[in-house]
Coordinates of C-alpha atoms and ligand atoms in Angstrom, one line a residue:
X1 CA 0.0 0.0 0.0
X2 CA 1.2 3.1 -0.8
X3 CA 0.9 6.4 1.6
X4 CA 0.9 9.5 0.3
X5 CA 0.9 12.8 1.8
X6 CA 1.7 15.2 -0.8
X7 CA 0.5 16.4 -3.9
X8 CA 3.2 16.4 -6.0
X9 CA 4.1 13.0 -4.8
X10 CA 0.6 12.1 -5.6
X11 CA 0.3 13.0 -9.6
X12 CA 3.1 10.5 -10.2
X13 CA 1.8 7.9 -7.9
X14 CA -1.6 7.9 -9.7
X15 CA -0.1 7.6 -13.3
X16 CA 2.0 5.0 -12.4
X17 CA -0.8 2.9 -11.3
X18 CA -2.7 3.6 -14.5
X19 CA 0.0 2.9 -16.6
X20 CA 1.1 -0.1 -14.7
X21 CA -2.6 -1.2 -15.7
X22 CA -4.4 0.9 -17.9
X23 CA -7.7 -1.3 -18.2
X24 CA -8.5 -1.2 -14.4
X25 CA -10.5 1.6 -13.0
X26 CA -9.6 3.8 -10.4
X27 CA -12.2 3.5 -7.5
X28 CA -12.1 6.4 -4.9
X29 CA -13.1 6.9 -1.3
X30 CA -12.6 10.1 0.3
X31 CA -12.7 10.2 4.1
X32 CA -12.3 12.6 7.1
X33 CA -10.3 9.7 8.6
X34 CA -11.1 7.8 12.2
X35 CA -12.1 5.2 9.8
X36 CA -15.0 2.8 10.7
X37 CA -17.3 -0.1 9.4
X38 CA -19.0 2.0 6.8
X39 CA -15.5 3.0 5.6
X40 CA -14.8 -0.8 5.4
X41 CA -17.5 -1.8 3.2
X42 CA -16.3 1.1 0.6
X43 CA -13.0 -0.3 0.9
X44 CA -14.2 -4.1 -0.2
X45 CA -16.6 -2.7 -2.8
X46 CA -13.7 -1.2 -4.4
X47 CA -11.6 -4.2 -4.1
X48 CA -14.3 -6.5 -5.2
X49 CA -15.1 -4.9 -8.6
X50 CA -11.3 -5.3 -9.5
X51 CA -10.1 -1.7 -9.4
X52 CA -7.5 0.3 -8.0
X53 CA -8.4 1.0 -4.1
X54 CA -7.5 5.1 -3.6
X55 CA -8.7 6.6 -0.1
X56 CA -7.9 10.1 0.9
X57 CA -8.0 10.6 4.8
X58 CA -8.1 14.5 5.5
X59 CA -9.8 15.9 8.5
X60 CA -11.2 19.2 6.6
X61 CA -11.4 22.0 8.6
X62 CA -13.5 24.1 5.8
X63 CA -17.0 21.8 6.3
X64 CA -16.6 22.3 10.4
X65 CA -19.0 25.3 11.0
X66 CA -18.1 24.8 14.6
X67 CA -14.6 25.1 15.4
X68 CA -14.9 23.2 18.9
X69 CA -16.6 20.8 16.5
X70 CA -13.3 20.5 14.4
X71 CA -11.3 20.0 17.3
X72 CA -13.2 17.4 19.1
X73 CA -13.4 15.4 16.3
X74 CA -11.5 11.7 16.6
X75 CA -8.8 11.0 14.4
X76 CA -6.1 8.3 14.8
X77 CA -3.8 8.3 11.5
X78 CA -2.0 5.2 12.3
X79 CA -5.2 3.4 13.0
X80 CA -6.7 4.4 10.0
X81 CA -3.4 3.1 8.0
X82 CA -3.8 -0.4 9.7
X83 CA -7.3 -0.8 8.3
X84 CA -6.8 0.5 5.0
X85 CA -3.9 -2.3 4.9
X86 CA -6.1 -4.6 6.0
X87 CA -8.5 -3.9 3.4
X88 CA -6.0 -4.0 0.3
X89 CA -6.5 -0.7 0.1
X90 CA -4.0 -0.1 -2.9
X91 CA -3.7 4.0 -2.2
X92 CA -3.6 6.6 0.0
X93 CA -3.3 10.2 0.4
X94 CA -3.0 11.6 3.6
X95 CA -2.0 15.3 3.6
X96 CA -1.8 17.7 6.3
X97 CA -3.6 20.6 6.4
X98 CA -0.8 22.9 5.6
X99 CA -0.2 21.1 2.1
X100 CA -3.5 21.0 1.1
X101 CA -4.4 24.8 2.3
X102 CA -0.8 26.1 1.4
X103 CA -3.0 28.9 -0.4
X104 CA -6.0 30.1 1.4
X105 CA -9.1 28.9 -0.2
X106 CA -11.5 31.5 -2.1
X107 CA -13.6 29.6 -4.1
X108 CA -17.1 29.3 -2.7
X109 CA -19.5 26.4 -4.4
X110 CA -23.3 26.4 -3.3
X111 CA -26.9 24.4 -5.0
X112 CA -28.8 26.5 -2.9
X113 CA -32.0 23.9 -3.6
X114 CA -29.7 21.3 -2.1
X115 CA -27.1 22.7 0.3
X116 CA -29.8 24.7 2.0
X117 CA -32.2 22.6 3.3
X118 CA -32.0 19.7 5.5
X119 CA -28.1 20.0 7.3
X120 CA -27.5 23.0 5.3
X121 CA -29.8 24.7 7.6
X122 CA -28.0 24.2 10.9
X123 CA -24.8 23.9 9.9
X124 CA -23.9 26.8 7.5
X125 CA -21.1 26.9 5.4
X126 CA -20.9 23.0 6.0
X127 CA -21.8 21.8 2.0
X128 CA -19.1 24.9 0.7
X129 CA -16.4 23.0 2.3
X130 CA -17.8 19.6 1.5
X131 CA -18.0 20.7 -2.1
X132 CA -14.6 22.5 -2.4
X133 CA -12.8 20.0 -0.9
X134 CA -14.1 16.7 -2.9
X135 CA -13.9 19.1 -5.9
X136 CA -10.2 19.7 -5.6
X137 CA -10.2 15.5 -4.8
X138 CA -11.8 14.4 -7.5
X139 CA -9.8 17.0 -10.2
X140 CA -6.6 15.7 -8.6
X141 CA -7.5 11.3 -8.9
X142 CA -9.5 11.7 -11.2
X143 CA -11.2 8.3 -10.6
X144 CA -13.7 6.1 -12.6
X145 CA -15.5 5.9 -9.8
X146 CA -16.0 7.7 -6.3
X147 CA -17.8 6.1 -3.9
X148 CA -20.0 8.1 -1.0
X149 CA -22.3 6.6 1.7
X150 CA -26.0 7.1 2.1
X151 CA -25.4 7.4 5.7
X152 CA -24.8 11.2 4.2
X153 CA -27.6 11.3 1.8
X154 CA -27.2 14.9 0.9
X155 CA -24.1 14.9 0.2
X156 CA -24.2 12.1 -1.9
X157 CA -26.8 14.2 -4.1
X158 CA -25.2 17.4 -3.8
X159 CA -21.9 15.5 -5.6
X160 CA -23.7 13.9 -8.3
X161 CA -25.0 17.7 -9.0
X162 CA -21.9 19.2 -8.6
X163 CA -19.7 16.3 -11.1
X164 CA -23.4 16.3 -13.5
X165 CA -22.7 19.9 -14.0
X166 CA -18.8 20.2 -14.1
X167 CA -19.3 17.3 -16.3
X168 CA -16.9 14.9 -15.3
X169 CA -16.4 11.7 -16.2
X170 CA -16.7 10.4 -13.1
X171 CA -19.5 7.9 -11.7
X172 CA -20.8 8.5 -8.5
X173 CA -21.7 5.2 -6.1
X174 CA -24.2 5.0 -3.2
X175 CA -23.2 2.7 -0.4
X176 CA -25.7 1.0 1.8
X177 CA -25.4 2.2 5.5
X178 CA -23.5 -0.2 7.5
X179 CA -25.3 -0.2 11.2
X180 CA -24.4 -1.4 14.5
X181 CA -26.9 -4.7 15.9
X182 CA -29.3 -2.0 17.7
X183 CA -29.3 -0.3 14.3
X184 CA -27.3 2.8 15.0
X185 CA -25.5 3.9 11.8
X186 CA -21.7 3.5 12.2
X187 CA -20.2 7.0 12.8
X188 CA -16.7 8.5 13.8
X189 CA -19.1 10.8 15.8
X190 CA -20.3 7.8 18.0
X191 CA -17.3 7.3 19.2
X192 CA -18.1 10.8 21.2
X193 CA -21.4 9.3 22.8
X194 CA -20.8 8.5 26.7
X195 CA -22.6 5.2 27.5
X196 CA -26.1 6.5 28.0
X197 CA -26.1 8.9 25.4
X198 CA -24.8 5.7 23.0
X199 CA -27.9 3.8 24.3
X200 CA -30.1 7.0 23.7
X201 CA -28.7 6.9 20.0
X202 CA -30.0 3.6 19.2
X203 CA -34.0 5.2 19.4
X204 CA -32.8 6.9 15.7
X205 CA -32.8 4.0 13.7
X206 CA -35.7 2.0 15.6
X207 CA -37.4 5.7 14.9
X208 CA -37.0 6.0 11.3
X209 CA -38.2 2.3 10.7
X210 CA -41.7 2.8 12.6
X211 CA -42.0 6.1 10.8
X212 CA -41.6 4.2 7.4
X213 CA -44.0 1.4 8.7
X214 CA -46.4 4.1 9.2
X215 CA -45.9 5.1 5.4
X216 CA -45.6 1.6 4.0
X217 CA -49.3 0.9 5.8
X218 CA -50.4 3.6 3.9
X219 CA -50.2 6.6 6.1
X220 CA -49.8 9.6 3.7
X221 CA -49.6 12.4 5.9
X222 CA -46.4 13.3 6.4
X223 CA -46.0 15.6 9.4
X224 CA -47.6 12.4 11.2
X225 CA -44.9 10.0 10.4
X226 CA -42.7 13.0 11.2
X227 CA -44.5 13.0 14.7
X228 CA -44.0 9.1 15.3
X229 CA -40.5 9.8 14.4
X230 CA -40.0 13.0 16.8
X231 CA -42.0 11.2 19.6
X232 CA -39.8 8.0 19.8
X233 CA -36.7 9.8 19.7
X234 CA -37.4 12.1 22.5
X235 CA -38.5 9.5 24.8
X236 CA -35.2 9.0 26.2
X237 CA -34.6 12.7 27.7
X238 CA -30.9 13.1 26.0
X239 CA -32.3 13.7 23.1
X240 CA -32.6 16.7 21.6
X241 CA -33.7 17.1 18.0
X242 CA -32.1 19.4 15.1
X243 CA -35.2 18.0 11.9
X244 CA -37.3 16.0 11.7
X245 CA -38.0 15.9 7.7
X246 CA -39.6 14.5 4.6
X247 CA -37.6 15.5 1.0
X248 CA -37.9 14.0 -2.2
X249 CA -35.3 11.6 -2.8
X250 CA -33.8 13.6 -5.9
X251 CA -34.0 17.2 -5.5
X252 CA -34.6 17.3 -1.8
X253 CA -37.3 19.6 -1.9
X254 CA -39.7 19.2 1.0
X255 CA -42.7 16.5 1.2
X256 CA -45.2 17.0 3.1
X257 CA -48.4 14.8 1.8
X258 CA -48.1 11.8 -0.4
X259 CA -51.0 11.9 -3.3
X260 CA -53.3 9.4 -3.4
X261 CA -52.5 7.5 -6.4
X262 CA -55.3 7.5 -9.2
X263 CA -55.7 5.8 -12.6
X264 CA -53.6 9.2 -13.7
X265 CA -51.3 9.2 -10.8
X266 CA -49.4 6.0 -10.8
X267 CA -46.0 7.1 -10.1
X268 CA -44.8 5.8 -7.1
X269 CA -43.2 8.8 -4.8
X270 CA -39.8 8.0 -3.7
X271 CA -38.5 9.9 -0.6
X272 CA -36.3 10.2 2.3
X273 CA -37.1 10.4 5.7
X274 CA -34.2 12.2 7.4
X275 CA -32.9 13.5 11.3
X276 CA -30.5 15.0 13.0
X277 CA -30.3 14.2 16.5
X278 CA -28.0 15.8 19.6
X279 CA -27.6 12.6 21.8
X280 CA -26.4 14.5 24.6
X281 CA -23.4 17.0 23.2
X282 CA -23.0 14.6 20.0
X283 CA -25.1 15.1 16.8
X284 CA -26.0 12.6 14.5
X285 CA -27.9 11.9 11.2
X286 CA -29.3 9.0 9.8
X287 CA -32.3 8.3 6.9
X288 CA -34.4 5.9 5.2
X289 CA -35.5 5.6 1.8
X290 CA -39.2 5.3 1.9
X291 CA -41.7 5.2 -1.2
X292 CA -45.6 5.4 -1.6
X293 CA -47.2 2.2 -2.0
Ligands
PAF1 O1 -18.4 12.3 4.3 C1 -17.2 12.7 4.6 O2 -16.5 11.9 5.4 C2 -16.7 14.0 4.2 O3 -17.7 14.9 4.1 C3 -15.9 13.9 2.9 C4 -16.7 13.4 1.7 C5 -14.7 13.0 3.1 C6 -15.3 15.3 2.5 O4 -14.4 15.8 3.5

C-alpha cells in the first residue's frame, strides 16, 4: 500500500498505477479519517469490482462550522493506516492541512436547492467546504468511480449535482449504511457518545423504521410519520432534536403529503425520511429511503 501525503508526490503515484494497468478503473473513497465499518464496506466494494483501491484521509477543517466541533473530532492516522492495509486498500493520500491549504481557499460552491435545506440549515457553510474539498479531490485522482455513503444522503446528491454539472467523467456510487446490531448507523461521531447517550442513539434507527411502517401501511400524511418519528426519539430525555424531515429523494425539496395514487397518478413517490439528533453534546444523522405504495 502506498501512503501518500503530498500532492506532487501524488500526480506521479496515480499515473503510475494507471499505466502499470491501464484497463483497471480507479475507484475512490474520500474520508475525514477515524475510519470505521462504513469506511470498510467502501473499501471491499472497491476491491471486489477489481479496481485500484484510492482513499484520501483529510480531516477538513473548511466543512466544520463549529470550530470546537473541528477540534473534538477523533482522528487516529496510524489506526486508520492499519485498516486500510487490511482492506487492500491499494492508495492513500493523507495530507496535512498545511499542504493542502498552502493557499487560502477562495472559491465558494453552493446548489442553494440542495445545500440549503436539511443539514444545510444548521450547519452553515458546512456543504461549501464539503463541495470544495471533494472538488479539488476528485480534479486531482480523477477516478472512474467515487464512492460516498447514504449514511450522508445529501451529500451524496449534492456530488452527483456538482460532477453532472462540471461534467466529469466520473460515476458516482451509493453505499448502503452499514449499522451497528441496535441499528445505529456506524459514525466516527459515535465514538463521542458517553454510555447512556450511545444507548439513547440507538432510538434513531428504531425511529426511522416505525416512521416508514407508518408510510408503507399507507399513512400519507407526512408531518404524522414525522411525529411518530419525533415522539420515539425524544422519549429517552438526551435527546434533543435538530429535523425531523420528509424531502424528495432527488432534488430534496420538502414532502409534506403523499398523493393518493389514481388511474392518472401511478407514479410511485420515492422519498427520504431524514434526522438530525444531539444525543447529549454529539449530533447525528441518519435516513431511510421510503416510497408510496
Ligand atoms: O463524508 C465525509 O466523510 C466527508 O464529508 C468527505 C466526503 C470525506 C469530505 O471531506
Amino acid at each position: 500500500m502506498k501512503i501518500i501525503s503530498t500532492v506532487s508526490e501524488l500526480r506521479p503515484a496515480l499515473e503510475l498505477l494507471r499505466k502499470e494497468e491501464p484497463k483497471r478503473p480507479l475507484v475512490f473513497t474520500a474520508t475525514l479519517g477515524c475510519l470505521h465499518k462504513g469506511h470498510e464496506s467502501m473499501f471491499s466494494l472497491a476491491t471486489k469490482s477489481g479496481g485500484w483501491s484510492a482513499v484520501s484521509i483529510f480531516l477538513n477543517p473548511l466543512q466544520f462550522s463549529d470550530p470546537n466541533d473541528y477540534k473534538i473530532y477523533p482522528s487516529n492516522l496510524e489506526q486508520d493506516l492499519e485498516l486500510c492495509k487490511k482492506n487492500q486498500v491499494d492508495l492513500v493520500f493523507a495530507p496535512s492541512k498545511e499542504e493542502f491549504y498552502s493557499q487560502k481557499p477562495l472559491l465558494k460552491m453552493q446548489i442553494p436547492s440542495l445545500t440549503d435545506v436539511l443539514c444545510g440549515l444548521g450547519r452553515k457553510g458546512h456543504f461549501e467546504g464539503v463541495m470544495y474539498i471533494v472538488a479539488r479531490l476528485l480534479c486531482l485522482f480523477m477516478p472512474d468511480k467515487a464512492l460516498f455513503g447514504k449514511k450522508d444522503y445529501q451529500q451524496y446528491r449534492i456530488i452527483c449535482q456538482m460532477v453532472s454539472e462540471f461534467g466529469l467523467p466520473i460515476e458516482i456510487q451509493s453505499v448502503e449504511t452499514v449499522r451497528e446490531d441496535d441499528g445505529l448507523a456506524f459514525s466516527s461521531r459515535n465514538l463521542l457518545l458517553s454510555p447512556k447517550a450511545r444507548e439513547a442513539a440507538g432510538l434513531i434507527y428504531r425511529s426511522l423504521k416505525m416512521g416508514k411502517k407508518a408510510v408503507d401501511e399507507g399513512e400519507r400524511d407526512l408531518s404524522l410519520v414525522s411525529e411518530i418519528v419525533r415522539d420515539i426519539i425524544l422519549s429517552n430525555s438526551l435527546n434533543r432534536i435538530d429535523y425531523v424531515d420528509t424531502v424528495e429523494e432527488k432534488t430534496l425539496r420538502p414532502l409534506k403529503m403523499l398523493e393518493k395514487k389514481t388511474e392518472k397518478t401511478k407514479e410511485t413517490t420515492r422519498f427520504l425520511l431524514a434526522v438530525a439528533v444531539f444525543c447529549e453534546n454529539t449530533r447525528l444523522i441518519d435516513n431511510i429511503e421510503c416510497s408510496s405504495s
